[in-house]
Tab-separated table of C-alpha atoms in Angstrom:
chain	number	residue	atom	x	y	z
A	1	UNK	CA	13.332	-41.382	25.399
A	2	UNK	CA	13.701	-37.237	25.659
A	3	UNK	CA	15.626	-35.931	29.023
A	4	UNK	CA	16.889	-32.786	30.048
A	5	UNK	CA	18.056	-30.826	32.836
A	6	UNK	CA	16.603	-29.617	35.575
A	7	UNK	CA	16.923	-25.290	35.708
A	8	UNK	CA	14.701	-22.729	37.103
A	9	UNK	CA	14.813	-18.988	36.723
A	10	UNK	CA	13.019	-15.799	37.092
A	11	UNK	CA	13.887	-12.837	35.223
A	12	UNK	CA	11.437	-9.537	34.264
A	13	UNK	CA	7.840	-10.645	34.999
A	14	UNK	CA	8.999	-14.681	33.783
A	15	UNK	CA	10.083	-18.128	35.225
A	16	UNK	CA	12.087	-19.846	32.678
A	17	UNK	CA	11.705	-23.682	33.422
A	18	UNK	CA	12.621	-27.167	32.525
A	19	UNK	CA	10.689	-28.663	29.485
A	20	UNK	CA	9.598	-31.257	31.700
A	21	UNK	CA	8.876	-29.317	34.743
A	22	UNK	CA	6.363	-27.805	32.687
A	23	UNK	CA	3.879	-30.206	32.369
A	24	UNK	CA	0.389	-28.975	33.912
A	25	UNK	CA	1.455	-24.999	33.160
A	26	UNK	CA	0.352	-23.637	30.748
A	27	UNK	CA	2.567	-22.030	27.287
A	28	UNK	CA	2.905	-17.768	27.308
A	29	UNK	CA	2.949	-17.783	24.283
A	30	UNK	CA	3.268	-19.515	20.907
A	31	UNK	CA	5.075	-22.303	19.407
A	32	UNK	CA	6.341	-21.858	15.865
A	33	UNK	CA	7.255	-25.094	13.897
A	34	UNK	CA	8.837	-24.963	10.694
A	35	UNK	CA	9.505	-26.695	8.455
A	36	UNK	CA	11.449	-25.775	4.864
A	37	UNK	CA	8.756	-25.987	2.397
A	38	UNK	CA	6.006	-26.464	4.156
A	39	UNK	CA	4.957	-25.056	7.055
A	40	UNK	CA	5.602	-21.816	9.442
A	41	UNK	CA	3.609	-20.844	12.372
A	42	UNK	CA	2.282	-21.630	15.769
A	43	UNK	CA	2.703	-25.353	16.055
A	44	UNK	CA	1.039	-24.074	20.152
A	45	UNK	CA	-0.723	-21.562	20.859
A	46	UNK	CA	-0.498	-19.752	24.033
A	47	UNK	CA	-2.635	-20.483	27.636
A	48	UNK	CA	-1.787	-24.333	25.676
A	49	UNK	CA	-1.825	-26.764	28.763
A	50	UNK	CA	1.249	-28.550	29.000
A	51	UNK	CA	1.207	-32.495	28.673
A	52	UNK	CA	3.272	-35.517	29.232
A	53	UNK	CA	2.859	-36.215	25.426
A	54	UNK	CA	3.432	-32.578	24.806
A	55	UNK	CA	7.437	-32.804	26.178
A	56	UNK	CA	8.868	-34.392	23.004
A	57	UNK	CA	7.509	-33.044	20.135
A	58	UNK	CA	8.779	-29.190	22.755
A	59	UNK	CA	11.758	-30.549	22.446
A	60	UNK	CA	12.163	-31.532	18.812
A	61	UNK	CA	10.811	-27.473	18.463
A	62	UNK	CA	13.996	-26.832	20.313
A	63	UNK	CA	12.482	-25.862	23.759
A	64	UNK	CA	14.167	-27.223	25.941
A	65	UNK	CA	12.574	-24.285	28.532
A	66	UNK	CA	9.547	-22.466	28.595
A	67	UNK	CA	8.567	-19.645	30.286
A	68	UNK	CA	5.622	-19.084	33.531
A	69	UNK	CA	4.813	-15.565	33.214
A	70	UNK	CA	4.376	-13.378	36.654
A	71	UNK	CA	3.337	-10.608	35.758
A	72	UNK	CA	4.019	-6.974	37.337
A	73	UNK	CA	1.677	-3.785	36.570
A	74	UNK	CA	4.718	-2.257	34.389
A	75	UNK	CA	4.493	-5.280	32.162
A	76	UNK	CA	2.721	-6.446	28.861
A	77	UNK	CA	1.735	-9.654	27.401
A	78	UNK	CA	3.079	-9.522	23.632
A	79	UNK	CA	-0.586	-10.423	22.441
A	80	UNK	CA	-1.873	-7.535	23.851
A	81	UNK	CA	0.594	-4.931	23.538
A	82	UNK	CA	0.144	-5.572	19.516
A	83	UNK	CA	-3.919	-5.471	19.665
A	84	UNK	CA	-3.063	-1.855	21.717
A	85	UNK	CA	-0.584	-0.928	18.620
A	86	UNK	CA	-2.334	-1.843	15.953
A	87	UNK	CA	-5.208	0.243	17.720
A	88	UNK	CA	-3.023	2.946	17.180
A	89	UNK	CA	-1.526	2.782	13.870
A	90	UNK	CA	-4.617	1.877	12.355
A	91	UNK	CA	-6.689	4.690	10.554
A	92	UNK	CA	-9.307	4.990	8.347
A	93	UNK	CA	-9.948	1.933	5.826
A	94	UNK	CA	-7.533	-0.031	7.744
A	95	UNK	CA	-9.084	-3.201	9.853
A	96	UNK	CA	-7.474	-5.885	11.817
A	97	UNK	CA	-8.179	-9.142	13.698
A	98	UNK	CA	-8.064	-8.716	17.766
A	99	UNK	CA	-7.027	-12.755	18.069
A	100	UNK	CA	-2.291	-12.882	17.304
A	101	UNK	CA	-0.746	-14.611	15.628
A	102	UNK	CA	2.888	-15.664	17.001
A	103	UNK	CA	2.691	-12.085	18.804
A	104	UNK	CA	1.862	-10.265	15.059
A	105	UNK	CA	-1.185	-8.838	14.015
A	106	UNK	CA	-1.765	-7.944	9.970
A	107	UNK	CA	-3.305	-4.981	9.330
A	108	UNK	CA	-5.418	-5.101	5.946
A	109	UNK	CA	-7.492	-3.054	3.291
A	110	UNK	CA	-11.155	-2.925	5.261
A	111	UNK	CA	-12.483	-1.830	1.553
A	112	UNK	CA	-10.496	-1.425	-1.979
A	113	UNK	CA	-9.198	2.141	-2.734
A	114	UNK	CA	-5.399	3.979	-2.126
A	115	UNK	CA	-2.913	2.756	0.516
A	116	UNK	CA	-1.429	6.782	2.606
A	117	UNK	CA	1.571	5.670	4.676
A	118	UNK	CA	2.739	8.287	6.771
A	119	UNK	CA	6.111	7.060	6.393
A	120	UNK	CA	7.695	9.784	9.331
A	121	UNK	CA	6.206	8.944	11.223
A	122	UNK	CA	6.275	4.976	10.988
A	123	UNK	CA	10.225	5.354	10.558
A	124	UNK	CA	9.582	7.577	14.068
A	125	UNK	CA	7.658	4.399	15.825
A	126	UNK	CA	10.042	2.163	14.744
A	127	UNK	CA	12.753	4.226	15.738
A	128	UNK	CA	11.201	2.941	19.705
A	129	UNK	CA	12.870	0.123	21.090
A	130	UNK	CA	10.536	-3.444	21.642
A	131	UNK	CA	8.059	-2.595	18.653
A	132	UNK	CA	7.773	-2.714	14.933
A	133	UNK	CA	5.839	-2.732	12.165
A	134	UNK	CA	6.691	-3.425	8.377
A	135	UNK	CA	4.583	-1.851	6.104
A	136	UNK	CA	3.865	-1.739	1.826
A	137	UNK	CA	5.191	0.961	-0.027
A	138	UNK	CA	2.945	4.418	0.650
A	139	UNK	CA	0.911	5.260	-2.465
A	140	UNK	CA	-0.311	2.192	-3.756
A	141	UNK	CA	-3.712	0.811	-5.231
A	142	UNK	CA	-5.017	-2.110	-2.687
A	143	UNK	CA	-8.026	-4.657	-2.516
A	144	UNK	CA	-10.111	-5.139	-0.008
A	145	UNK	CA	-9.405	-7.938	2.842
A	146	UNK	CA	-5.160	-6.709	1.396
A	147	UNK	CA	-2.542	-7.190	4.167
A	148	UNK	CA	-0.612	-3.653	3.832
A	149	UNK	CA	1.370	-3.651	7.213
A	150	UNK	CA	2.149	-6.113	9.718
A	151	UNK	CA	3.839	-4.987	13.159
A	152	UNK	CA	4.325	-6.929	17.196
A	153	UNK	CA	5.898	-6.081	20.213
A	154	UNK	CA	8.963	-8.246	19.952
A	155	UNK	CA	10.138	-9.490	23.054
A	156	UNK	CA	8.039	-12.138	25.237
A	157	UNK	CA	7.187	-9.336	27.590
A	158	UNK	CA	7.104	-5.345	26.901
A	159	UNK	CA	7.455	-2.239	29.368
A	160	UNK	CA	4.339	-0.529	30.288
A	161	UNK	CA	6.048	2.867	29.673
A	162	UNK	CA	8.031	1.708	25.699
A	163	UNK	CA	4.134	0.972	24.708
A	164	UNK	CA	3.119	4.244	26.026
A	165	UNK	CA	5.617	5.479	24.207
A	166	UNK	CA	4.926	3.847	20.690
A	167	UNK	CA	1.075	4.292	21.038
A	168	UNK	CA	1.285	8.074	22.131
A	169	UNK	CA	3.291	8.620	18.997
A	170	UNK	CA	1.008	6.827	16.727
A	171	UNK	CA	-1.839	8.545	17.496
A	172	UNK	CA	-0.407	12.098	18.207
A	173	UNK	CA	1.199	10.884	14.210
A	174	UNK	CA	-2.342	9.433	12.985
A	175	UNK	CA	-2.768	7.688	11.464
A	176	UNK	CA	-0.033	6.099	9.961
A	177	UNK	CA	-2.186	3.831	8.072
A	178	UNK	CA	-5.090	4.770	6.028
A	179	UNK	CA	-7.123	4.247	2.655
A	180	UNK	CA	-8.669	7.143	0.128
A	181	UNK	CA	-11.365	5.149	-1.742
A	182	UNK	CA	-12.279	6.452	-5.125
A	183	UNK	CA	-14.554	8.839	-5.905
A	184	UNK	CA	-13.607	10.096	-9.473
A	185	UNK	CA	-15.988	8.175	-11.039
A	186	UNK	CA	-16.954	9.070	-14.556
A	187	UNK	CA	-14.619	10.320	-16.946
A	188	UNK	CA	-14.062	12.020	-20.621
A	189	UNK	CA	-11.782	11.300	-23.169
A	190	UNK	CA	-10.191	13.267	-25.857
A	191	UNK	CA	-8.506	11.741	-28.713
A	192	UNK	CA	-6.549	13.763	-30.534
A	193	UNK	CA	-4.356	13.542	-33.428
A	194	UNK	CA	-5.422	14.757	-37.830
A	195	UNK	CA	-4.648	11.013	-39.137
A	196	UNK	CA	-7.003	9.288	-36.092
A	197	UNK	CA	-9.813	11.919	-37.543
A	198	UNK	CA	-9.519	11.093	-40.282
A	199	UNK	CA	-9.078	7.884	-40.689
A	200	UNK	CA	-6.099	7.128	-41.759
A	201	UNK	CA	-5.280	5.164	-38.220
A	202	UNK	CA	-7.228	3.481	-36.262
A	203	UNK	CA	-7.659	4.559	-32.003
A	204	UNK	CA	-6.353	2.559	-29.964
A	205	UNK	CA	-6.541	4.637	-26.168
A	206	UNK	CA	-9.687	4.567	-26.077
A	207	UNK	CA	-9.898	0.568	-25.254
A	208	UNK	CA	-6.396	0.775	-22.645
A	209	UNK	CA	-8.022	3.488	-21.168
A	210	UNK	CA	-11.158	2.885	-20.494
A	211	UNK	CA	-9.812	-1.007	-19.251
A	212	UNK	CA	-7.514	1.112	-16.451
A	213	UNK	CA	-9.829	3.196	-15.411
A	214	UNK	CA	-12.403	-0.174	-15.200
A	215	UNK	CA	-9.763	-1.786	-12.732
A	216	UNK	CA	-10.923	1.217	-10.594
A	217	UNK	CA	-14.548	0.839	-10.675
A	218	UNK	CA	-14.400	4.535	-12.696
A	219	UNK	CA	-16.496	4.411	-15.995
A	220	UNK	CA	-15.451	5.753	-19.322
A	221	UNK	CA	-18.552	8.187	-20.325
A	222	UNK	CA	-17.556	9.982	-23.270
A	223	UNK	CA	-15.160	9.461	-26.185
A	224	UNK	CA	-14.597	12.741	-28.585
A	225	UNK	CA	-11.278	12.245	-31.544
A	226	UNK	CA	-10.003	15.706	-32.718
A	227	UNK	CA	-7.955	16.691	-35.039
A	228	UNK	CA	-5.186	18.480	-34.002
A	229	UNK	CA	-7.148	21.908	-33.664
A	230	UNK	CA	-6.096	23.802	-30.459
A	231	UNK	CA	-9.908	25.636	-30.794
A	232	UNK	CA	-11.882	23.065	-31.463
A	233	UNK	CA	-9.905	20.865	-28.363
A	234	UNK	CA	-10.275	24.058	-25.900
A	235	UNK	CA	-14.160	24.018	-26.630
A	236	UNK	CA	-14.763	19.848	-26.323
A	237	UNK	CA	-13.180	20.281	-22.513
A	238	UNK	CA	-15.143	23.360	-21.667
A	239	UNK	CA	-17.692	21.428	-23.160
A	240	UNK	CA	-17.019	17.571	-21.143
A	241	UNK	CA	-16.194	19.754	-17.921
A	242	UNK	CA	-19.622	21.905	-18.182
A	243	UNK	CA	-21.456	17.899	-18.100
A	244	UNK	CA	-20.752	15.414	-15.233
A	245	UNK	CA	-17.439	15.147	-15.342
A	246	UNK	CA	-14.958	14.074	-11.953
A	247	UNK	CA	-11.900	13.910	-15.067
A	248	UNK	CA	-11.049	14.143	-18.023
A	249	UNK	CA	-7.835	12.715	-19.922
A	250	UNK	CA	-6.421	13.376	-23.634
A	251	UNK	CA	-4.397	11.429	-25.572
A	252	UNK	CA	-1.452	11.944	-27.957
A	253	UNK	CA	-0.247	16.486	-28.712
A	254	UNK	CA	2.311	15.846	-25.690
A	255	UNK	CA	5.422	16.232	-27.549
A	256	UNK	CA	7.548	18.860	-29.117
A	257	UNK	CA	6.618	18.208	-32.695
A	258	UNK	CA	5.052	21.323	-33.404
A	259	UNK	CA	1.603	19.590	-34.780
A	260	UNK	CA	1.338	18.728	-31.387
A	261	UNK	CA	-0.873	21.071	-30.071
A	262	UNK	CA	-3.117	19.065	-27.267
A	263	UNK	CA	-1.501	21.438	-24.835
A	264	UNK	CA	-1.822	24.055	-25.781
A	265	UNK	CA	-5.925	23.444	-26.420
A	266	UNK	CA	-5.981	22.356	-22.859
A	267	UNK	CA	-4.652	25.922	-21.645
A	268	UNK	CA	-7.690	27.480	-24.020
A	269	UNK	CA	-9.966	25.939	-21.735
A	270	UNK	CA	-9.006	28.373	-18.823
A	271	UNK	CA	-7.060	26.183	-17.320
A	272	UNK	CA	-5.974	27.171	-13.566
A	273	UNK	CA	-2.663	24.929	-13.666
A	274	UNK	CA	-0.510	23.191	-15.675
A	275	UNK	CA	2.555	21.006	-15.514
A	276	UNK	CA	4.042	19.759	-18.156
A	277	UNK	CA	6.480	17.102	-17.790
A	278	UNK	CA	6.827	13.867	-15.084
A	279	UNK	CA	10.579	12.719	-13.976
A	280	UNK	CA	9.159	8.997	-15.524
A	281	UNK	CA	10.911	6.560	-18.614
A	282	UNK	CA	7.623	6.365	-20.207
A	283	UNK	CA	6.272	9.388	-19.730
A	284	UNK	CA	8.741	11.850	-19.640
A	285	UNK	CA	5.665	14.403	-21.505
A	286	UNK	CA	3.167	13.577	-19.577
A	287	UNK	CA	0.778	15.948	-18.614
A	288	UNK	CA	-1.094	17.769	-15.626
A	289	UNK	CA	-3.599	20.789	-15.280
A	290	UNK	CA	-6.755	21.184	-13.006
A	291	UNK	CA	-10.002	23.253	-14.045
A	292	UNK	CA	-10.728	24.391	-10.228
A	293	UNK	CA	-11.003	20.610	-8.481
A	294	UNK	CA	-10.673	18.479	-11.898
A	295	UNK	CA	-7.839	17.112	-13.471
A	296	UNK	CA	-7.935	17.026	-16.221
A	297	UNK	CA	-4.819	14.269	-17.481
A	298	UNK	CA	-2.761	14.498	-21.169
A	299	UNK	CA	-1.503	11.200	-21.917
A	300	UNK	CA	1.940	10.951	-24.261
A	301	UNK	CA	2.272	8.247	-27.060
A	302	UNK	CA	4.122	6.141	-25.152
A	303	UNK	CA	0.984	5.203	-23.479
A	304	UNK	CA	0.426	3.732	-26.760
A	305	UNK	CA	3.780	1.401	-26.182
A	306	UNK	CA	3.858	0.860	-23.484
A	307	UNK	CA	2.110	-1.520	-21.598
A	308	UNK	CA	3.125	0.737	-17.695
A	309	UNK	CA	3.717	4.604	-17.685
A	310	UNK	CA	3.409	7.445	-15.644
A	311	UNK	CA	-0.738	7.343	-16.219
A	312	UNK	CA	-0.826	4.203	-14.534
A	313	UNK	CA	1.199	5.392	-11.481
A	314	UNK	CA	-0.797	9.167	-11.364
A	315	UNK	CA	-4.492	7.716	-12.354
A	316	UNK	CA	-5.410	6.253	-8.834
A	317	UNK	CA	-3.971	8.597	-6.302
A	318	UNK	CA	-6.765	11.076	-9.269
A	319	UNK	CA	-9.206	8.805	-8.467
A	320	UNK	CA	-8.675	8.852	-4.967
A	321	UNK	CA	-9.191	12.394	-5.135
A	322	UNK	CA	-5.533	13.404	-4.243
A	323	UNK	CA	-4.138	16.768	-6.224
A	324	UNK	CA	-0.580	16.823	-7.793
A	325	UNK	CA	1.540	19.335	-9.033
A	326	UNK	CA	5.150	19.126	-9.552
A	327	UNK	CA	7.302	18.308	-6.328
A	328	UNK	CA	5.207	15.223	-7.055
A	329	UNK	CA	5.729	14.828	-9.883
A	330	UNK	CA	9.008	15.231	-9.861
A	331	UNK	CA	9.545	13.155	-6.552
A	332	UNK	CA	8.228	9.685	-8.915
A	333	UNK	CA	12.300	10.140	-10.239
A	334	UNK	CA	12.659	7.403	-7.548
A	335	UNK	CA	11.873	4.564	-9.132
A	336	UNK	CA	10.003	6.189	-12.022
A	337	UNK	CA	12.357	4.408	-14.378
A	338	UNK	CA	10.971	1.263	-15.992
A	339	UNK	CA	13.208	-2.045	-16.341
A	340	UNK	CA	10.890	-2.880	-19.792
A	341	UNK	CA	11.153	-6.487	-17.428
A	342	UNK	CA	10.470	-9.503	-20.139
A	343	UNK	CA	7.265	-10.473	-18.086
A	344	UNK	CA	6.292	-7.523	-16.966
A	345	UNK	CA	4.903	-8.138	-13.184
A	346	UNK	CA	3.641	-4.542	-11.947
A	347	UNK	CA	3.326	-3.679	-8.884
A	348	UNK	CA	4.993	-5.707	-7.566
A	349	UNK	CA	7.835	-4.829	-8.873
A	350	UNK	CA	10.103	-0.406	-8.449
A	351	UNK	CA	8.278	1.577	-10.354
A	352	UNK	CA	6.470	4.040	-8.829
A	353	UNK	CA	7.289	3.434	-5.164
A	354	UNK	CA	8.694	6.570	-4.592
A	355	UNK	CA	11.777	8.265	-2.364
A	356	UNK	CA	10.418	10.370	0.682
């Protein structure tokens, strides 16, 4: 027989009662059940009316007491509070349900794109007592419906002034979470190298680039294979730029070898800015230039050998319309070292997870 001692205690808008006295009352919160390796989730939902047959099960879940709520105007239940928190945290491209589970709500990507997080504001949000939000990393590609963050009020009952403070911070600093859709869709490729142009070796860059672009909904519209001639490279880039092109990618010719002249050809094409070098391995000899708002990317030869390089880190950001500079390329230093794992698990790894 399930037995327990009688107890009743009021505190902070809640009355603590013995589980046997709870028959006929309604649960003030979800009751979590954990079966190691099998299940973790609500065994009883908030609002469930406790029955005689529930008492033993509740006690097996470790519940000797339950709470009956008697909230005043300065107190908010966790389920109501988390809806306010999620509403304040969610910016464009972020969605969430309105039915909390165990006091939590998940923020999800409303569409495929690049996840953006105001990491400084998120830290400040989590410094406020009695609220929390945990998230993925900033600047990572996400798919429609993917969970990007979770939030909750930590206590069952939160003070209104504390909740208002958290909501005000998220609203004033917002959006803390948003998703940028990819809108650079038309890409043209310049493959450089006299050995490829003369047919001595077969180009393998085009297939690699096309596969990476298609993963983000972009199209490789045209490919030109050119010798190591900066004038011809410049002429082709100017022709591509004059066409309906959102981004130009060049491959090869990025090293210090005197025959590697691709970046010189890019300069001759009349770019506004050119950044050479990035704090990423593999990919240190990466190049990023801009001709007005159009990026011109230079992928070094490591892109042929390594599965993940600097190109994979910058590509989704460029397709989402971001303009990167030398500071952005330097910020990759934290998270810019590929560990060359036997089995590549990118992006579920430290690669590309930059520091603040």
